[in-house]
C-alpha positions in Angstrom: -81.5 55.3 -22.6 -84.9 55.2 -20.9 -83.3 56.1 -17.5 -81.5 59.0 -19.1 -84.7 60.4 -20.6 -86.4 60.1 -17.1 -83.7 62.0 -15.5 -83.5 64.7 -18.3 -87.4 65.3 -18.0 -87.3 65.4 -14.2 -88.9 68.3 -12.4 -86.4 69.4 -9.8 -88.7 71.7 -8.0 -90.9 68.9 -7.1 -88.0 66.7 -6.0 -86.6 69.4 -3.7 -90.0 70.3 -2.2 -89.7 70.4 1.6 -85.9 70.0 1.5 -85.0 73.4 2.6 -87.6 73.2 5.5 -85.5 70.6 7.3 -82.0 72.0 6.3 -80.0 72.5 9.4 -82.4 70.5 11.4 -81.2 67.4 13.2 -83.1 64.1 12.9 -82.8 63.5 16.5 -84.9 66.7 17.3 -88.1 64.9 16.0 -87.8 62.3 18.7 -88.1 62.8 22.5 -85.5 61.8 24.9 -85.2 61.6 28.7 -84.5 64.7 30.8 -81.1 63.3 31.8 -80.1 62.7 28.2 -81.4 66.1 27.1 -79.1 68.0 29.4 -76.1 66.6 27.6 -77.4 67.1 24.1 -76.7 70.2 22.2 -79.8 71.9 20.6 -78.9 74.2 17.7 -82.3 75.9 17.8 -81.9 76.8 21.4 -78.2 77.7 21.6 -76.9 78.7 18.3 -73.4 79.4 19.8 -71.4 76.3 20.3 -69.1 77.9 22.7 -72.0 78.6 25.2 -72.6 74.8 25.5 -68.9 74.1 26.4 -67.8 74.7 29.9 -65.0 77.0 30.3 -62.3 76.7 32.9 -60.0 79.5 34.0 -56.6 79.3 32.4 -53.9 78.0 34.7 -50.8 80.2 34.7 -48.1 78.2 33.4 -44.6 78.7 34.9 -41.8 79.5 32.5 -39.7 76.4 32.9 -37.6 74.4 30.5 -39.1 71.4 28.7 -37.7 68.1 29.7 -38.0 64.7 28.0 -38.6 61.4 29.8 -34.9 60.8 30.2 -34.4 64.1 32.0 -32.6 65.8 29.2 -33.4 69.5 28.7 -34.7 70.2 25.2 -33.6 73.7 24.3 -35.1 75.2 21.2 -32.4 74.8 18.4 -32.3 76.1 14.8 -31.2 73.6 12.1 -27.6 75.0 12.2 -27.2 74.3 15.9 -28.9 70.9 15.6 -26.4 69.9 13.0 -23.5 71.1 15.1 -24.9 69.2 18.0 -25.3 65.9 16.0 -21.8 66.3 14.6 -20.2 66.7 18.2 -22.3 63.8 19.5 -20.8 61.5 16.8 -17.3 62.6 17.7 -17.7 62.1 21.4 -19.4 58.6 20.9 -16.4 57.6 18.9 -14.2 58.3 22.0 -16.3 57.4 25.0 -18.6 54.8 23.4 -21.8 53.9 25.4 -20.3 54.3 28.8 -21.8 57.9 29.2 -25.5 58.6 28.7 -26.5 61.0 25.9 -28.0 63.6 28.3 -24.6 64.1 29.9 -23.0 64.4 26.5 -25.5 66.9 25.3 -25.1 69.0 28.4 -21.4 69.0 28.1 -21.5 70.0 24.4 -23.9 72.9 25.1 -21.8 74.1 28.1 -18.7 74.0 26.1 -20.3 76.0 23.2 -20.0 73.1 20.8 -16.1 72.8 21.4 -15.3 69.1 21.1 -12.1 69.1 23.2 -13.7 71.2 26.0 -16.9 69.0 25.9 -14.8 65.8 26.2 -12.9 67.2 29.2 -16.2 68.1 30.9 -17.5 64.5 30.3 -14.3 63.0 31.7 -14.3 65.4 34.7 -18.0 64.5 35.4 -17.1 60.7 35.4 -14.3 61.4 37.8 -16.5 63.4 40.2 -19.2 60.7 40.0 -16.7 57.9 41.0 -15.5 60.0 43.9 -19.1 60.6 45.1 -19.9 56.9 44.9 -16.8 56.1 47.0 -17.9 58.6 49.7 -21.6 57.5 49.9 -22.6 55.3 52.8 -24.0 51.8 51.9 -27.7 51.7 51.9 -29.6 48.8 53.6 -29.8 46.1 51.3 -32.9 43.9 50.6 -32.6 40.6 52.4 -32.2 37.8 49.9 -34.3 34.7 50.1 -31.5 32.4 48.9 -28.4 33.0 51.0 -26.5 30.2 49.4 -26.2 32.1 45.9 -22.9 32.9 44.4 -20.7 35.3 46.3 -20.3 37.4 43.2 -23.7 38.9 43.8 -22.7 40.1 47.2 -19.5 41.6 45.9 -21.4 43.5 43.1 -23.5 45.2 45.7 -20.5 46.4 47.5 -20.1 50.2 47.0 -16.3 49.7 47.1 -16.4 47.4 44.1 -18.7 49.9 42.3 -16.1 52.6 42.8 -13.3 50.3 41.5 -15.4 49.5 38.5 -16.1 53.2 37.8 -12.5 53.9 38.3 -11.6 51.4 35.6 -14.2 52.9 33.3 -12.6 56.3 33.9 -9.1 55.0 33.2 -10.3 53.4 30.0 -11.9 56.6 28.8 -8.8 58.5 29.6 -6.7 56.1 27.5 -9.1 56.2 24.7 -9.0 60.0 24.7 -5.3 60.1 24.8 -5.0 57.6 22.0 -7.4 59.7 19.9 -5.2 62.7 20.1 -7.1 65.0 22.6 -4.3 66.7 24.5 -6.7 68.7 26.7 -8.6 65.7 27.9 -6.2 64.7 30.8 -8.2 63.9 33.9 -7.6 65.6 37.2 -6.9 63.7 40.4 -9.8 64.1 42.9 -9.2 63.9 46.6 -11.1 61.4 48.7 -13.1 64.3 50.3 -14.0 67.5 48.7 -15.8 70.5 50.1 -18.0 70.8 46.9 -19.4 67.9 45.0 -20.8 67.8 41.5 -24.0 65.7 41.0 -25.8 65.1 37.7 -25.7 68.2 35.5 -24.1 70.4 38.1 -20.7 70.4 36.4 -18.4 73.2 37.7 -17.3 75.7 35.1 -15.5 79.0 35.2 -18.5 80.8 34.1 -20.7 79.3 36.7 -19.6 81.7 39.4 -20.2 84.9 37.5 -23.3 84.1 35.4 -26.6 82.4 36.3 -27.2 78.9 35.0 -29.7 80.0 32.3 -29.5 78.8 28.7 -27.4 81.2 26.8 -27.8 82.1 23.2 -25.3 80.4 20.9 -23.6 82.0 18.1 -24.4 81.5 14.4 -22.1 79.7 12.1 -20.3 82.9 11.2 -19.6 83.7 14.8 -18.3 80.4 16.0 -14.9 80.5 17.6 -12.0 78.6 15.9 -12.0 76.0 18.6 -15.7 75.1 18.0 -15.6 75.3 14.2 -14.3 71.7 14.1 -17.8 70.6 15.0 -19.6 72.6 12.2 -22.5 71.0 10.6 -21.8 68.4 7.9 -25.0 68.8 6.0 -27.1 71.7 4.8 -30.9 71.3 5.4 -31.7 74.6 4.0 -34.0 74.9 1.0 -31.3 76.6 -1.1 -29.3 73.4 -1.6 -28.1 74.6 -4.9 -25.9 77.2 -3.3 -23.9 74.7 -1.5 -21.1 74.7 -3.9 -20.0 78.4 -3.8 -16.4 78.9 -2.8 -17.4 80.6 0.4 -19.7 77.8 1.4 -17.3 74.9 0.8 -17.2 72.9 3.9 -14.1 73.3 5.9 -12.1 70.2 6.9 -13.9 68.4 9.7 -12.2 66.0 12.1 -13.3 62.5 11.4 -12.6 59.6 13.6 -8.9 60.0 14.2 -6.9 56.9 13.6 -3.2 56.1 13.2 -1.8 57.7 10.0 -0.8 55.3 7.3 2.1 56.0 4.9 0.3 55.6 1.6 3.5 55.1 -0.5 4.8 52.4 1.9 1.3 50.8 1.9 1.1 50.8 -1.9 4.6 49.2 -2.1 3.8 46.7 0.4 0.5 45.6 -1.2 1.3 46.1 -5.0 5.1 45.7 -4.9 5.1 42.1 -6.1 2.1 42.4 -8.4 1.9 43.3 -12.1 1.6 46.9 -13.1 -2.0 48.0 -13.7 -2.9 50.1 -16.7 -6.3 51.3 -17.9 -6.7 51.0 -21.7 -9.6 52.8 -23.7 -10.4 51.7 -27.3 -11.6 54.5 -29.5 -12.3 55.2 -33.1 -15.0 55.8 -35.7 -18.2 53.9 -35.7 -18.1 50.5 -37.4 -14.3 50.5 -37.4 -14.3 47.2 -35.6 -13.4 48.1 -32.1 -15.6 45.6 -30.2 -14.8 42.8 -32.6 -11.1 43.4 -32.3 -11.0 43.5 -28.5 -13.7 40.7 -28.1 -11.5 38.4 -30.3 -8.4 39.4 -28.3 -10.0 38.4 -25.1 -11.2 35.2 -26.5 -7.8 34.2 -27.9 -6.2 35.3 -24.5 -8.4 32.8 -22.7 -10.8 35.3 -21.0 -13.9 33.8 -22.7 -14.6 30.1 -22.6 -15.5 28.1 -25.7 -19.0 27.2 -24.5 -20.0 30.8 -24.2 -18.4 31.6 -27.5 -20.5 28.9 -29.1 -23.6 30.3 -27.6 -22.8 33.7 -29.2 -22.3 32.1 -32.5 -25.7 30.4 -32.4 -27.5 33.5 -31.3 -25.8 35.8 -33.8 -26.7 33.5 -36.6 -30.3 33.7 -35.7 -30.2 37.4 -36.0 -28.3 37.4 -39.2 -25.3 39.1 -37.5 -22.7 36.4 -37.4 -19.9 38.9 -38.1 -20.7 40.5 -34.7 -20.1 37.3 -32.8 -16.9 38.6 -31.1 -18.3 42.0 -30.5 -20.9 40.4 -28.2 -18.2 39.7 -25.7 -18.2 43.4 -24.8 -21.7 44.5 -26.0 -23.8 42.8 -23.4 -27.2 44.5 -23.7 -29.9 43.4 -26.1 -30.2 46.8 -27.8 -26.5 47.0 -28.5 -26.6 43.5 -30.1 -29.6 44.1 -32.1 -28.4 47.5 -33.4 -24.8 46.3 -33.8 -23.6 49.6 -32.2 -21.8 50.0 -28.8 -23.7 52.5 -26.7 -22.1 52.4 -23.3 -18.6 51.7 -21.9 -17.9 47.9 -22.0 -15.4 47.0 -19.3 -13.3 43.9 -19.0 -9.8 42.9 -17.9 -7.1 40.6 -19.0 -3.3 40.1 -18.3 -0.2 40.2 -20.4 3.3 39.2 -19.4 4.1 42.3 -17.4 0.7 44.2 -17.2 -2.7 43.8 -15.8 -5.0 45.6 -18.2 -8.4 47.1 -17.5 -10.1 47.3 -20.9 -12.6 50.1 -21.7 -14.5 49.8 -24.9 -15.9 53.2 -25.9 -18.8 53.9 -28.2 -17.9 55.3 -31.6 -21.2 56.8 -32.6 -21.3 60.6 -32.4 -24.6 60.5 -30.2 -22.7 58.6 -27.5 -19.7 61.0 -27.2 -20.4 61.8 -23.5 -20.1 58.1 -22.7 -16.8 58.0 -24.8 -15.6 61.0 -22.7 -16.4 59.1 -19.5 -14.3 56.2 -20.6 -11.4 58.3 -21.8 -11.3 60.2 -18.5 -10.6 56.9 -16.7 -7.8 55.8 -19.1 -4.0 55.8 -18.9 -3.4 54.7 -22.5 -5.5 54.4 -25.7 -5.8 52.2 -28.9 -7.2 54.1 -31.9 -8.9 51.7 -34.4 -9.3 52.8 -38.0 -10.8 50.9 -40.9 -8.3 50.4 -43.7 -11.0 49.8 -46.3 -10.9 52.5 -49.1 -13.6 55.0 -48.5 -14.3 53.9 -44.9 -11.1 55.4 -43.5 -11.6 58.7 -45.4 -15.3 58.9 -44.1 -14.1 58.4 -40.4 -11.2 60.8 -40.8 -12.7 63.8 -42.7 -15.1 66.3 -41.3 -18.0 64.6 -39.6 -16.2 61.5 -38.7 -15.2 60.6 -35.2 -11.6 59.7 -35.7 -10.4 63.2 -35.3 -12.6 64.1 -32.5 -11.7 60.9 -30.5 -8.0 61.5 -30.9 -8.4 65.1 -29.7 -10.5 64.1 -26.7 -8.2 61.5 -25.3 -5.1 63.7 -25.7 -6.9 66.5 -24.0 -7.9 64.1 -21.1 -4.3 63.4 -20.4 -3.6 60.2 -22.5 -0.1 60.5 -23.9 0.5 57.0 -25.3 -1.5 55.5 -28.2 -1.4 52.5 -30.5 -3.1 52.9 -33.9 -4.5 49.7 -35.3 -5.1 49.6 -39.0 -8.0 47.2 -38.9 -9.6 45.2 -41.7 -6.5 45.4 -43.8 -7.3 41.9 -45.1 -10.1 43.7 -47.2 -7.2 45.3 -49.0 -5.3 42.0 -49.4 -2.7 43.1 -46.8 -1.4 45.9 -49.0 1.6 47.7 -47.6 0.9 50.7 -49.9 -2.4 51.2 -48.3 -1.0 50.6 -44.7 1.6 53.4 -45.3 -0.9 55.7 -46.7 -3.1 55.5 -43.6 0.0 55.8 -41.4 1.3 58.9 -43.1 -2.1 60.7 -42.9 -2.7 59.8 -39.2 0.9 60.5 -38.1 0.8 64.1 -39.5 -2.5 64.8 -37.8 -1.6 63.2 -34.5 1.8 64.8 -34.1 1.2 68.2 -35.5 -2.4 69.0 -34.6 -3.2 66.7 -31.6 0.1 66.9 -29.8 1.3 63.3 -29.5 5.0 62.6 -29.6 6.3 60.3 -32.5 7.9 58.0 -29.8 4.6 57.5 -28.1 2.8 56.3 -31.2 2.8 52.7 -32.5 1.2 51.6 -35.9 0.3 48.0 -36.6 -1.9 46.1 -39.1 -4.5 43.7 -37.7 -7.7 41.9 -38.6 -10.2 41.8 -35.8 -12.5 39.2 -37.4 -9.9 36.7 -38.5 -7.5 37.3 -35.5 -4.4 38.0 -37.4 -1.6 39.8 -35.5 -3.6 39.9 -32.2 -1.8 37.7 -29.8 1.0 36.4 -32.1 3.3 37.5 -34.9 1.5 37.1 -38.3 2.0 33.9 -40.2 0.3 35.1 -43.4 3.0 35.4 -46.1 1.3 38.5 -47.6 1.7 40.4 -44.3 4.9 38.8 -43.0 6.8 39.7 -46.2 6.7 43.4 -45.2 5.7 43.7 -41.6 8.1 42.6 -38.9 6.8 44.6 -35.9 5.1 43.3 -32.8 1.6 42.1 -32.4 -1.2 43.9 -30.6 -0.7 42.0 -27.2 3.0 42.9 -27.3 2.3 46.6 -27.9 -0.2 46.6 -25.0 2.6 45.0 -22.8 5.0 47.7 -23.7 2.9 50.6 -22.5 4.4 52.6 -19.6 2.2 53.0 -16.6 1.9 56.6 -15.3 2.9 57.5 -11.8 0.1 57.0 -9.2 -0.5 60.0 -6.9 -1.3 57.8 -3.8 0.1 60.3 -1.4 -2.3 63.1 -2.3 -5.8 63.4 -0.7 -8.4 60.8 -1.6 -10.4 61.8 -4.7 -12.9 59.5 -6.6 -15.4 60.8 -9.2 -18.5 58.7 -9.2 -19.4 57.3 -12.6 -22.3 55.0 -11.6 -24.6 54.5 -8.7 -26.6 51.2 -8.1 -28.4 49.3 -5.4 -26.4 46.7 -3.7 -27.5 43.2 -2.6 -27.2 43.8 1.1 -27.5 47.0 3.2 -26.5 50.3 1.6 -25.8 51.0 -2.0 -22.8 50.9 -4.4 -20.9 53.6 -6.3 -18.4 52.9 -9.1 -15.5 55.0 -10.3 -11.8 55.4 -10.7 -9.7 56.7 -7.8 -7.8 59.6 -9.2 -5.6 60.4 -6.2 -5.0 59.0 -2.8 -6.2 55.7 -1.5 -9.2 54.3 0.6 -9.6 51.4 2.9 -12.6 49.4 4.0 -14.1 51.1 7.0 -12.8 54.6 6.3 -15.1 57.6 6.4 -15.4 59.8 3.3 -17.4 62.8 2.1 -19.6 63.1 -0.9 -19.3 66.5 -2.6 -20.9 68.9 -3.6 -23.6 67.6 -1.2 -21.3 67.7 1.8 -22.5 64.4 3.3 -20.3 62.1 5.4 -20.5 58.4 4.5 -18.9 55.1 5.6 -17.2 52.7 3.3 -18.6 49.3 4.2 -17.2 47.3 1.4 -14.6 47.6 -1.4 -14.6 45.5 -4.6 -11.8 45.6 -7.1 -12.3 43.5 -10.3 -15.2 41.6 -8.7 -13.0 40.6 -5.8 -13.4 41.9 -2.2 -10.3 43.8 -1.1 -9.2 45.8 1.9 -7.8 48.9 0.2 -7.6 50.5 -3.2 -5.2 53.1 -4.6 -5.0 55.7 -7.3 -5.6 54.3 -10.7 -7.9 51.5 -9.6 -11.4 51.0 -11.0 -13.4 50.2 -7.8 -16.9 49.6 -6.5 -17.6 50.9 -3.0 -20.4 50.0 -0.7 -21.6 53.1 1.2 -23.8 53.7 4.1 -24.9 56.7 6.2 -26.5 58.6 3.3 -29.7 58.4 1.1 -29.0 56.9 -2.3 -31.0 59.7 -4.0 -28.5 62.3 -2.8 -25.6 60.6 -4.6 -25.5 61.3 -8.4 -23.1 60.8 -11.3 -20.6 63.5 -11.2 -20.4 63.7 -7.5 -16.9 63.2 -6.0 -15.9 61.0 -2.9 -13.1 62.8 -1.1 -11.2 62.8 2.2 -13.3 64.5 4.9 -10.3 66.1 6.4 -9.3 67.7 3.0 -12.5 68.0 1.0 -12.4 68.9 -2.7 -13.2 72.5 -3.7 -16.7 73.2 -5.0 -17.4 76.3 -7.2 -19.5 77.7 -10.1 -16.9 80.0 -11.6 -13.4 79.1 -12.8 -10.6 80.7 -14.7 -9.1 78.5 -17.3 -6.9 78.3 -20.3 -8.7 76.8 -23.2 -7.5 75.5 -26.7 -10.1 75.8 -29.5 -10.4 73.3 -32.2 -11.6 73.6 -35.7 -14.8 75.6 -35.0 -17.0 77.5 -37.4 -18.0 80.4 -35.2 -15.6 82.4 -33.0 -16.0 82.4 -29.2 -17.2 85.6 -27.7 -18.4 86.8 -24.3 -21.6 85.1 -23.4 -20.7 81.9 -25.5 -22.8 79.0 -24.1 -21.4 75.4 -24.2 -21.7 72.2 -22.3 -19.0 71.8 -19.6 -17.8 68.1 -19.5 -15.8 67.2 -16.5 -15.2 63.6 -15.8 -18.7 62.0 -15.7 -20.4 65.5 -15.2 -22.1 67.5 -17.9 -23.4 70.9 -17.0 -24.4 74.0 -18.9 -21.8 76.8 -18.9 -21.2 80.3 -20.2 -18.0 82.2 -21.0 -18.3 85.4 -18.8 -15.1 87.0 -19.8 -12.1 86.7 -22.2 -9.1 87.8 -20.4 -6.3 87.4 -23.1 -5.2 85.4 -26.1 -2.3 83.2 -25.7 0.3 81.8 -28.1 -0.7 78.1 -28.7 2.8 76.8 -28.2 4.8 79.1 -25.8 1.7 80.3 -23.7 2.8 83.9 -24.1 0.1 86.7 -24.1 -0.6 87.8 -27.7 -3.5 90.2 -27.1 -5.1 91.6 -24.0 -8.9 91.4 -23.7 -9.7 90.3 -27.3 -13.3 90.6 -28.4 -13.3 86.9 -29.6 -11.2 83.7 -30.0 -11.2 82.1 -33.4 -10.4 78.4 -34.3 -7.1 76.8 -33.5 -6.2 79.5 -31.0 -5.7 79.5 -27.2 -6.8 82.0 -24.6 -7.5 82.6 -20.9 -11.2 83.0 -20.1 -13.6 82.9 -17.1 -16.3 80.3 -17.3 -19.5 80.3 -15.2 -21.2 76.8 -14.6 -25.0 76.6 -14.0 -24.6 74.4 -10.9 -21.8 73.8 -8.4 -19.1 71.4 -9.6 -16.1 69.7 -7.8 -12.8 70.7 -9.4 -9.1 71.0 -8.6 -6.4 73.2 -10.0 -4.6 71.6 -13.0 -1.2 72.0 -11.2 -2.5 70.2 -8.1 -4.4 67.3 -9.8 -4.2 66.9 -13.6 -7.0 64.4 -13.7 -9.5 66.8 -12.0 -8.2 70.0 -13.5 -9.2 69.2 -17.2 -12.5 69.7 -18.9 -14.2 69.9 -22.3 -16.5 72.3 -23.9 -19.0 70.9 -26.5 -21.7 72.6 -28.7 -24.1 71.1 -31.0 -22.7 67.5 -30.7 -19.1 68.4 -31.4 -16.1 69.4 -29.2 -15.1 73.0 -29.6 -12.4 73.3 -26.9 -10.4 71.6 -24.2 -9.3 73.5 -21.1 -7.1 73.4 -17.9 -8.3 75.2 -14.7 -5.8 77.6 -13.5 -7.7 79.4 -10.8 -11.0 78.7 -8.8 -13.0 81.9 -8.4 
């Protein structure tokens, strides 16, 4: 405190006395120096202008010449669009000629060909031909006399110009064969005579325009003025600041020519690889929270031999410590600590098991209303579904009535394309296996699922079970109270009877990305379900809507490395050639020769559910499409349709009320990757949600 008081009572005028007298005065000026040193010292008091001290030299007039780098390549000024086109063409030429031709020759050929890949390749090959002819005509130069004359004769043969010409001729033939095998019809080489009147050296490649126009760098067209021949080398990425505008329909990248390879018949490849294997089906388990979904499927996995006894014993001991012994089987699928402590599934739990005729990919969806987006993600990847309901009195009514998730889950899976469902009446042992209670639940759900949701009666199967005790899971019930009135199949038999949908393996490759994570080695990994087409290890793909090209370096299917994967498979791909930060959930991997369409406005047919407020122009909602969730607004209501027949009921209505159907125009806040429903049903469906509840399901009929 004493120090603070001394500072507070300090007289600053006394402290700064004499300070301004030496301000701007160098300390060195108080000391003398030698005359020779003084002539190189700058004195501010004598020469206040610093420029007077510096010696000026007359500017040397620079010639107007082109800048060259150390390798001799001419660096023309390029804008970002031309730079992207140049890099794209370089990649294509490298895939054909390899490292046999220098980069400077490739760049020169690309620019002379105005970014036309076929013309540039022809120029490169013609250049290699003329170079080989020139080498064959050049007289041998005097060679340095070797000290060791007893060396191998191969060294002398290497210095022979004739052997050089032969080697270059072999390289030329290899390049020509590679070009023809890659499908470049205009890349045939010309036969050059032994002696020509005009030779081409270095960059002096003869061209039709060289006789009439001087060899000066000509301005190249913008993207909009590129000729059709050169449009195949358009830029694959957009480095402009307005990256959000990449997804508009007019800016969707045109199909680019990837590394051309032998076409593979997808259907034949699928039959060859999967013909002798079991059919694969994706199964999602849905239902109200605390209906027993995770316990039911966890016990099924344990009884089916997918979980060993040692791990099960560990779960029993840990669940006892937390006082949650009844959740022991749920821990098989609920792996995170938060899910186990709260006793609620929060994310999609994935596992797999086999039946007699099927290979099943199990997706355990969360039942809590706060995690409906995760449930939609799981349902979008499913082929069939199991709806689990609690048979306990009061619990079933709570989950089925307004506010419960049984209704919403059933509507969601049907709207996402699931047409087959098994309804498990769980916890029926709490009602002493009462047939009356089972028939009551079955009647209520059948009426709702058939009349309101749209399931066919033949595609529904009801069965009683107990997830905790394991009754009627993998074998017919032995309890007399249940066996006396139920003679149907067990749960495992119902799953084995599901029909697998047809896999569209012949369509272009499409894979929505549901997860992105860092891999152990180089690159990173993305997970998702292949909706259409197929992919092989080493193929090139495109990430949309970013428009970035990637290389598939690894492919994992059910934790096993595979060479290829087909539509319907849940795969993990290892990618390279792109920054991990650019790939997000909701992006789509697609065929670079046939990319998916990107847009911010679609015309769709929507079906409204039991909503409280009518839908009008300007109605805002969340647009759920696969793993993507974006803000959207209804810009226009075109007409109201009959819910069953699809006929137009009213043109340009002012609003759409509950349980009605209509044609609307929807604008999305950011670009999304979509397909028409008629082309790819999996990528043509979407959901609209408001305030934590689903208000409508839709099908895309037109991309605007």
